């Protein structure tokens, strides 16, 4: 990679960011497509300041992660209809100083799930009430899935369920739901707190499809418990790559090098392990 005064700048903003593999994935894509561009991590709790810096420095694209996915919306110049409907933005495109927000989490999660099953007509329980949970719940409902929400915070969980017009189940009662698909959409279990798990083993039912959006580590405690109970598991790397492919397309107008991005992540996780 040759960096000079013409190098285009992209990045991810969130807090904390010690876990992020997005720079690995997107820099691999830039190298594969011979783009003079670099992708960096900007750890910050000041999302308003980051957007001002994005305009001032001409940063062309930004990924948005926790805790900024919802609070960033009123700070943007434009918001895509899908992201507005979901109520969460994870991708910003800077076109001539106009910042437009998109949501690629939704399609990223859907494609990862569709590799294992058609979610239409199935019952899904989603753990979480943040931006990722909102995106996943919205897109699954749109594709005919019977979505239920559970969350540690009753207030946030009920608010999301009300917004999506779907049932809310308190976390301590969530094991009573006969779900075909169980999705963990919080940051619990993310490195360096990888021994943590938000649920007990009795949540998992044999034959259930279980997905964790956490990708560092790939094999979370949540997925380990699910596998031990006879569930089919989906790790967080699939969603990460699929949403990243769409981000790359939005930023550059080019088809993303899927294999290069996937291989770079796999190499990074081997080194991490």
mmCIF file of N, CA, C and O in Angstrom, residues 107-179:
data_model
loop_
_atom_site.group_PDB
_atom_site.id
_atom_site.type_symbol
_atom_site.label_atom_id
_atom_site.label_comp_id
_atom_site.label_asym_id
_atom_site.label_seq_id
_atom_site.Cartn_x
_atom_site.Cartn_y
_atom_site.Cartn_z
ATOM 1 N N UNK A 107 -29.163 -6.304 5.370
ATOM 2 C CA UNK A 107 -28.953 -7.268 4.301
ATOM 3 C C UNK A 107 -27.796 -8.204 4.620
ATOM 4 O O UNK A 107 -27.807 -9.373 4.216
ATOM 5 N N UNK A 108 -26.790 -7.700 5.349
ATOM 6 C CA UNK A 108 -25.678 -8.559 5.740
ATOM 7 C C UNK A 108 -26.138 -9.715 6.607
ATOM 8 O O UNK A 108 -25.751 -10.869 6.390
ATOM 9 N N UNK A 109 -26.994 -9.421 7.585
ATOM 10 C CA UNK A 109 -27.527 -10.467 8.462
ATOM 11 C C UNK A 109 -28.420 -11.423 7.689
ATOM 12 O O UNK A 109 -28.341 -12.644 7.856
ATOM 13 N N UNK A 110 -29.286 -10.874 6.833
ATOM 14 C CA UNK A 110 -30.209 -11.716 6.071
ATOM 15 C C UNK A 110 -29.448 -12.708 5.200
ATOM 16 O O UNK A 110 -29.780 -13.896 5.154
ATOM 17 N N UNK A 111 -28.431 -12.237 4.503
ATOM 18 C CA UNK A 111 -27.665 -13.126 3.625
ATOM 19 C C UNK A 111 -26.935 -14.207 4.410
ATOM 20 O O UNK A 111 -26.845 -15.359 3.964
ATOM 21 N N UNK A 112 -26.421 -13.848 5.587
ATOM 22 C CA UNK A 112 -25.747 -14.849 6.418
ATOM 23 C C UNK A 112 -26.734 -15.928 6.872
ATOM 24 O O UNK A 112 -26.408 -17.123 6.861
ATOM 25 N N UNK A 113 -27.943 -15.524 7.243
ATOM 26 C CA UNK A 113 -28.970 -16.481 7.673
ATOM 27 C C UNK A 113 -29.426 -17.335 6.499
ATOM 28 O O UNK A 113 -29.616 -18.553 6.618
ATOM 29 N N UNK A 114 -29.601 -16.716 5.334
ATOM 30 C CA UNK A 114 -30.084 -17.441 4.160
ATOM 31 C C UNK A 114 -29.099 -18.494 3.665
ATOM 32 O O UNK A 114 -29.489 -19.388 2.920
ATOM 33 N N UNK A 115 -27.843 -18.412 4.073
ATOM 34 C CA UNK A 115 -26.895 -19.479 3.744
ATOM 35 C C UNK A 115 -27.273 -20.787 4.428
ATOM 36 O O UNK A 115 -26.890 -21.859 3.964
ATOM 37 N N UNK A 116 -28.032 -20.689 5.534
ATOM 38 C CA UNK A 116 -28.392 -21.874 6.306
ATOM 39 C C UNK A 116 -29.873 -22.230 6.216
ATOM 40 O O UNK A 116 -30.230 -23.399 6.304
ATOM 41 N N UNK A 117 -30.736 -21.226 6.035
ATOM 42 C CA UNK A 117 -32.171 -21.495 6.023
ATOM 43 C C UNK A 117 -32.928 -20.344 5.396
ATOM 44 O O UNK A 117 -32.426 -19.211 5.353
ATOM 45 N N UNK A 118 -34.137 -20.629 4.917
ATOM 46 C CA UNK A 118 -35.055 -19.582 4.477
ATOM 47 C C UNK A 118 -35.844 -19.143 5.707
ATOM 48 O O UNK A 118 -36.615 -19.939 6.263
ATOM 49 N N UNK A 119 -35.669 -17.901 6.162
ATOM 50 C CA UNK A 119 -36.328 -17.479 7.403
ATOM 51 C C UNK A 119 -37.835 -17.216 7.258
ATOM 52 O O UNK A 119 -38.516 -17.018 8.264
ATOM 53 N N UNK A 120 -38.354 -17.191 6.049
ATOM 54 C CA UNK A 120 -39.780 -16.904 5.842
ATOM 55 C C UNK A 120 -40.642 -17.945 6.551
ATOM 56 O O UNK A 120 -40.436 -19.153 6.409
ATOM 57 N N UNK A 121 -41.600 -17.456 7.335
ATOM 58 C CA UNK A 121 -42.526 -18.339 8.033
ATOM 59 C C UNK A 121 -41.996 -18.929 9.318
ATOM 60 O O UNK A 121 -42.736 -19.582 10.055
ATOM 61 N N UNK A 122 -40.722 -18.716 9.626
ATOM 62 C CA UNK A 122 -40.136 -19.272 10.837
ATOM 63 C C UNK A 122 -40.262 -18.278 11.997
ATOM 64 O O UNK A 122 -40.468 -17.090 11.789
ATOM 65 N N UNK A 123 -40.126 -18.791 13.208
ATOM 66 C CA UNK A 123 -40.159 -17.959 14.408
ATOM 67 C C UNK A 123 -38.736 -17.652 14.848
ATOM 68 O O UNK A 123 -37.916 -18.563 14.974
ATOM 69 N N UNK A 124 -38.458 -16.380 15.071
ATOM 70 C CA UNK A 124 -37.109 -15.937 15.449
ATOM 71 C C UNK A 124 -37.169 -15.142 16.743
ATOM 72 O O UNK A 124 -38.041 -14.278 16.913
ATOM 73 N N UNK A 125 -36.251 -15.434 17.644
ATOM 74 C CA UNK A 125 -36.094 -14.667 18.873
ATOM 75 C C UNK A 125 -34.783 -13.903 18.779
ATOM 76 O O UNK A 125 -33.722 -14.501 18.582
ATOM 77 N N UNK A 126 -34.850 -12.582 18.897
ATOM 78 C CA UNK A 126 -33.672 -11.727 18.821
ATOM 79 C C UNK A 126 -33.362 -11.178 20.201
ATOM 80 O O UNK A 126 -34.222 -10.581 20.854
ATOM 81 N N UNK A 127 -32.128 -11.373 20.649
ATOM 82 C CA UNK A 127 -31.670 -10.856 21.930
ATOM 83 C C UNK A 127 -30.962 -9.535 21.678
ATOM 84 O O UNK A 127 -29.922 -9.499 21.021
ATOM 85 N N UNK A 128 -31.519 -8.445 22.196
ATOM 86 C CA UNK A 128 -30.902 -7.143 22.012
ATOM 87 C C UNK A 128 -31.909 -6.104 21.573
ATOM 88 O O UNK A 128 -33.000 -6.435 21.090
ATOM 89 N N UNK A 129 -31.541 -4.836 21.750
ATOM 90 C CA UNK A 129 -32.440 -3.743 21.363
ATOM 91 C C UNK A 129 -31.669 -2.560 20.802
ATOM 92 O O UNK A 129 -32.191 -1.454 20.734
ATOM 93 N N UNK A 130 -30.414 -2.795 20.386
ATOM 94 C CA UNK A 130 -29.605 -1.731 19.799
ATOM 95 C C UNK A 130 -29.775 -1.650 18.296
ATOM 96 O O UNK A 130 -30.707 -2.219 17.717
ATOM 97 N N UNK A 131 -28.833 -0.942 17.652
ATOM 98 C CA UNK A 131 -28.940 -0.719 16.223
ATOM 99 C C UNK A 131 -28.910 -1.982 15.400
ATOM 100 O O UNK A 131 -29.671 -2.124 14.424
ATOM 101 N N UNK A 132 -28.048 -2.939 15.744
ATOM 102 C CA UNK A 132 -27.973 -4.187 14.991
ATOM 103 C C UNK A 132 -29.250 -4.999 15.154
ATOM 104 O O UNK A 132 -29.767 -5.566 14.182
ATOM 105 N N UNK A 133 -29.768 -5.067 16.386
ATOM 106 C CA UNK A 133 -31.015 -5.791 16.624
ATOM 107 C C UNK A 133 -32.161 -5.179 15.826
ATOM 108 O O UNK A 133 -32.994 -5.906 15.244
ATOM 109 N N UNK A 134 -32.220 -3.872 15.768
ATOM 110 C CA UNK A 134 -33.261 -3.186 15.002
ATOM 111 C C UNK A 134 -33.179 -3.559 13.523
ATOM 112 O O UNK A 134 -34.191 -3.858 12.873
ATOM 113 N N UNK A 135 -31.968 -3.538 12.989
ATOM 114 C CA UNK A 135 -31.781 -3.835 11.568
ATOM 115 C C UNK A 135 -32.178 -5.268 11.242
ATOM 116 O O UNK A 135 -32.876 -5.529 10.256
ATOM 117 N N UNK A 136 -31.727 -6.205 12.064
ATOM 118 C CA UNK A 136 -32.011 -7.610 11.813
ATOM 119 C C UNK A 136 -33.496 -7.895 11.953
ATOM 120 O O UNK A 136 -34.103 -8.587 11.119
ATOM 121 N N UNK A 137 -34.117 -7.371 13.007
ATOM 122 C CA UNK A 137 -35.548 -7.585 13.215
ATOM 123 C C UNK A 137 -36.359 -7.012 12.063
ATOM 124 O O UNK A 137 -37.305 -7.653 11.562
ATOM 125 N N UNK A 138 -36.003 -5.828 11.611
ATOM 126 C CA UNK A 138 -36.744 -5.176 10.528
ATOM 127 C C UNK A 138 -36.678 -5.997 9.251
ATOM 128 O O UNK A 138 -37.708 -6.260 8.613
ATOM 129 N N UNK A 139 -35.489 -6.417 8.855
ATOM 130 C CA UNK A 139 -35.345 -7.119 7.577
ATOM 131 C C UNK A 139 -35.975 -8.508 7.636
ATOM 132 O O UNK A 139 -36.542 -8.992 6.638
ATOM 133 N N UNK A 140 -35.900 -9.163 8.793
ATOM 134 C CA UNK A 140 -36.537 -10.475 8.908
ATOM 135 C C UNK A 140 -38.054 -10.357 8.852
ATOM 136 O O UNK A 140 -38.727 -11.179 8.209
ATOM 137 N N UNK A 141 -38.612 -9.362 9.519
ATOM 138 C CA UNK A 141 -40.054 -9.145 9.432
ATOM 139 C C UNK A 141 -40.474 -8.894 7.988
ATOM 140 O O UNK A 141 -41.488 -9.406 7.518
ATOM 141 N N UNK A 142 -39.674 -8.114 7.294
ATOM 142 C CA UNK A 142 -39.956 -7.790 5.893
ATOM 143 C C UNK A 142 -39.941 -9.045 5.021
ATOM 144 O O UNK A 142 -40.623 -9.103 3.991
ATOM 145 N N UNK A 143 -39.189 -10.057 5.433
ATOM 146 C CA UNK A 143 -39.092 -11.302 4.675
ATOM 147 C C UNK A 143 -39.954 -12.421 5.269
ATOM 148 O O UNK A 143 -39.709 -13.596 5.027
ATOM 149 N N UNK A 144 -40.945 -12.035 6.064
ATOM 150 C CA UNK A 144 -41.956 -12.998 6.493
ATOM 151 C C UNK A 144 -41.620 -13.820 7.713
ATOM 152 O O UNK A 144 -42.246 -14.856 7.957
ATOM 153 N N UNK A 145 -40.659 -13.376 8.512
ATOM 154 C CA UNK A 145 -40.298 -14.089 9.740
ATOM 155 C C UNK A 145 -41.141 -13.584 10.904
ATOM 156 O O UNK A 145 -41.427 -12.383 11.004
ATOM 157 N N UNK A 146 -41.541 -14.491 11.789
ATOM 158 C CA UNK A 146 -42.264 -14.105 13.004
ATOM 159 C C UNK A 146 -41.230 -13.737 14.074
ATOM 160 O O UNK A 146 -40.603 -14.610 14.670
ATOM 161 N N UNK A 147 -41.028 -12.447 14.271
ATOM 162 C CA UNK A 147 -39.947 -11.943 15.127
ATOM 163 C C UNK A 147 -40.443 -11.670 16.539
ATOM 164 O O UNK A 147 -41.515 -11.085 16.740
ATOM 165 N N UNK A 148 -39.645 -12.089 17.521
ATOM 166 C CA UNK A 148 -39.854 -11.764 18.929
ATOM 167 C C UNK A 148 -38.586 -11.101 19.454
ATOM 168 O O UNK A 148 -37.476 -11.447 19.043
ATOM 169 N N UNK A 149 -38.753 -10.165 20.381
ATOM 170 C CA UNK A 149 -37.626 -9.432 20.956
ATOM 171 C C UNK A 149 -37.493 -9.754 22.437
ATOM 172 O O UNK A 149 -38.492 -9.792 23.170
ATOM 173 N N UNK A 150 -36.254 -9.973 22.880
ATOM 174 C CA UNK A 150 -35.966 -10.048 24.305
ATOM 175 C C UNK A 150 -34.729 -9.198 24.579
ATOM 176 O O UNK A 150 -33.903 -8.976 23.688
ATOM 177 N N UNK A 151 -34.598 -8.719 25.817
ATOM 178 C CA UNK A 151 -33.493 -7.804 26.127
ATOM 179 C C UNK A 151 -33.337 -7.691 27.636
ATOM 180 O O UNK A 151 -34.314 -7.864 28.393
ATOM 181 N N UNK A 152 -32.120 -7.399 28.084
ATOM 182 C CA UNK A 152 -31.901 -7.205 29.523
ATOM 183 C C UNK A 152 -32.661 -5.987 30.030
ATOM 184 O O UNK A 152 -33.275 -6.021 31.084
ATOM 185 N N UNK A 153 -32.622 -4.896 29.276
ATOM 186 C CA UNK A 153 -33.348 -3.684 29.651
ATOM 187 C C UNK A 153 -34.794 -3.792 29.160
ATOM 188 O O UNK A 153 -35.043 -3.832 27.951
ATOM 189 N N UNK A 154 -35.721 -3.851 30.101
ATOM 190 C CA UNK A 154 -37.132 -3.962 29.718
ATOM 191 C C UNK A 154 -37.592 -2.739 28.935
ATOM 192 O O UNK A 154 -38.334 -2.854 27.952
ATOM 193 N N UNK A 155 -37.147 -1.564 29.346
ATOM 194 C CA UNK A 155 -37.587 -0.323 28.689
ATOM 195 C C UNK A 155 -37.168 -0.291 27.231
ATOM 196 O O UNK A 155 -37.984 -0.042 26.337
ATOM 197 N N UNK A 156 -35.899 -0.575 26.964
ATOM 198 C CA UNK A 156 -35.399 -0.540 25.580
ATOM 199 C C UNK A 156 -35.985 -1.679 24.756
ATOM 200 O O UNK A 156 -36.318 -1.512 23.587
ATOM 201 N N UNK A 157 -36.096 -2.837 25.361
ATOM 202 C CA UNK A 157 -36.642 -3.984 24.648
ATOM 203 C C UNK A 157 -38.091 -3.773 24.244
ATOM 204 O O UNK A 157 -38.472 -4.047 23.095
ATOM 205 N N UNK A 158 -38.889 -3.291 25.173
ATOM 206 C CA UNK A 158 -40.299 -3.032 24.865
ATOM 207 C C UNK A 158 -40.440 -1.930 23.824
ATOM 208 O O UNK A 158 -41.327 -1.986 22.966
ATOM 209 N N UNK A 159 -39.567 -0.922 23.907
ATOM 210 C CA UNK A 159 -39.631 0.167 22.931
ATOM 211 C C UNK A 159 -39.367 -0.345 21.521
ATOM 212 O O UNK A 159 -40.050 0.045 20.564
ATOM 213 N N UNK A 160 -38.369 -1.223 21.371
ATOM 214 C CA UNK A 160 -38.080 -1.783 20.043
ATOM 215 C C UNK A 160 -39.223 -2.665 19.569
ATOM 216 O O UNK A 160 -39.643 -2.574 18.405
ATOM 217 N N UNK A 161 -39.737 -3.501 20.448
ATOM 218 C CA UNK A 161 -40.848 -4.376 20.066
ATOM 219 C C UNK A 161 -42.074 -3.565 19.652
ATOM 220 O O UNK A 161 -42.753 -3.901 18.672
ATOM 221 N N UNK A 162 -42.344 -2.499 20.370
ATOM 222 C CA UNK A 162 -43.475 -1.631 20.023
ATOM 223 C C UNK A 162 -43.260 -0.983 18.663
ATOM 224 O O UNK A 162 -44.179 -0.931 17.830
ATOM 225 N N UNK A 163 -42.052 -0.488 18.419
ATOM 226 C CA UNK A 163 -41.744 0.164 17.145
ATOM 227 C C UNK A 163 -41.894 -0.797 15.973
ATOM 228 O O UNK A 163 -42.332 -0.408 14.881
ATOM 229 N N UNK A 164 -41.557 -2.071 16.189
ATOM 230 C CA UNK A 164 -41.613 -3.074 15.119
ATOM 231 C C UNK A 164 -42.918 -3.851 15.098
ATOM 232 O O UNK A 164 -43.114 -4.720 14.242
ATOM 233 N N UNK A 165 -43.785 -3.556 16.083
ATOM 234 C CA UNK A 165 -45.078 -4.251 16.181
ATOM 235 C C UNK A 165 -44.888 -5.765 16.292
ATOM 236 O O UNK A 165 -45.492 -6.556 15.558
ATOM 237 N N UNK A 166 -44.026 -6.156 17.224
ATOM 238 C CA UNK A 166 -43.799 -7.577 17.463
ATOM 239 C C UNK A 166 -43.739 -7.827 18.967
ATOM 240 O O UNK A 166 -43.590 -6.883 19.748
ATOM 241 N N UNK A 167 -43.883 -9.075 19.406
ATOM 242 C CA UNK A 167 -43.923 -9.367 20.839
ATOM 243 C C UNK A 167 -42.594 -9.120 21.539
ATOM 244 O O UNK A 167 -41.529 -9.300 20.961
ATOM 245 N N UNK A 168 -42.693 -8.709 22.813
ATOM 246 C CA UNK A 168 -41.524 -8.602 23.675
ATOM 247 C C UNK A 168 -41.644 -9.632 24.785
ATOM 248 O O UNK A 168 -42.708 -9.789 25.392
ATOM 249 N N UNK A 169 -40.538 -10.343 25.042
ATOM 250 C CA UNK A 169 -40.494 -11.345 26.099
ATOM 251 C C UNK A 169 -39.342 -10.994 27.043
ATOM 252 O O UNK A 169 -38.210 -10.819 26.587
ATOM 253 N N UNK A 170 -39.594 -10.838 28.336
ATOM 254 C CA UNK A 170 -38.495 -10.597 29.276
ATOM 255 C C UNK A 170 -37.449 -11.709 29.166
ATOM 256 O O UNK A 170 -37.785 -12.869 28.906
ATOM 257 N N UNK A 171 -36.182 -11.358 29.347
ATOM 258 C CA UNK A 171 -35.098 -12.303 29.120
ATOM 259 C C UNK A 171 -35.241 -13.562 29.967
ATOM 260 O O UNK A 171 -34.955 -14.675 29.492
ATOM 261 N N UNK A 172 -35.709 -13.417 31.200
ATOM 262 C CA UNK A 172 -35.829 -14.591 32.068
ATOM 263 C C UNK A 172 -36.947 -15.541 31.620
ATOM 264 O O UNK A 172 -37.012 -16.687 32.060
ATOM 265 N N UNK A 173 -37.819 -15.089 30.724
ATOM 266 C CA UNK A 173 -38.899 -15.935 30.207
ATOM 267 C C UNK A 173 -38.651 -16.362 28.764
ATOM 268 O O UNK A 173 -39.464 -17.080 28.182
ATOM 269 N N UNK A 174 -37.537 -15.936 28.189
ATOM 270 C CA UNK A 174 -37.312 -16.155 26.754
ATOM 271 C C UNK A 174 -37.165 -17.625 26.389
ATOM 272 O O UNK A 174 -37.436 -18.024 25.255
ATOM 273 N N UNK A 175 -36.757 -18.457 27.344
ATOM 274 C CA UNK A 175 -36.603 -19.881 27.070
ATOM 275 C C UNK A 175 -37.912 -20.590 26.788
ATOM 276 O O UNK A 175 -37.913 -21.728 26.292
ATOM 277 N N UNK A 176 -39.028 -19.945 27.065
ATOM 278 C CA UNK A 176 -40.334 -20.566 26.817
ATOM 279 C C UNK A 176 -40.770 -20.429 25.360
ATOM 280 O O UNK A 176 -41.732 -21.080 24.943
ATOM 281 N N UNK A 177 -40.089 -19.599 24.579
ATOM 282 C CA UNK A 177 -40.437 -19.396 23.179
ATOM 283 C C UNK A 177 -39.879 -20.529 22.327
ATOM 284 O O UNK A 177 -38.689 -20.845 22.388
ATOM 285 N N UNK A 178 -40.722 -21.158 21.543
ATOM 286 C CA UNK A 178 -40.293 -22.225 20.639
ATOM 287 C C UNK A 178 -39.805 -21.592 19.336
ATOM 288 O O UNK A 178 -40.530 -21.500 18.360
ATOM 289 N N UNK A 179 -38.575 -21.148 19.353
ATOM 290 C CA UNK A 179 -38.033 -20.431 18.202
ATOM 291 C C UNK A 179 -37.265 -21.373 17.282
ATOM 292 O O UNK A 179 -36.583 -22.293 17.739
#
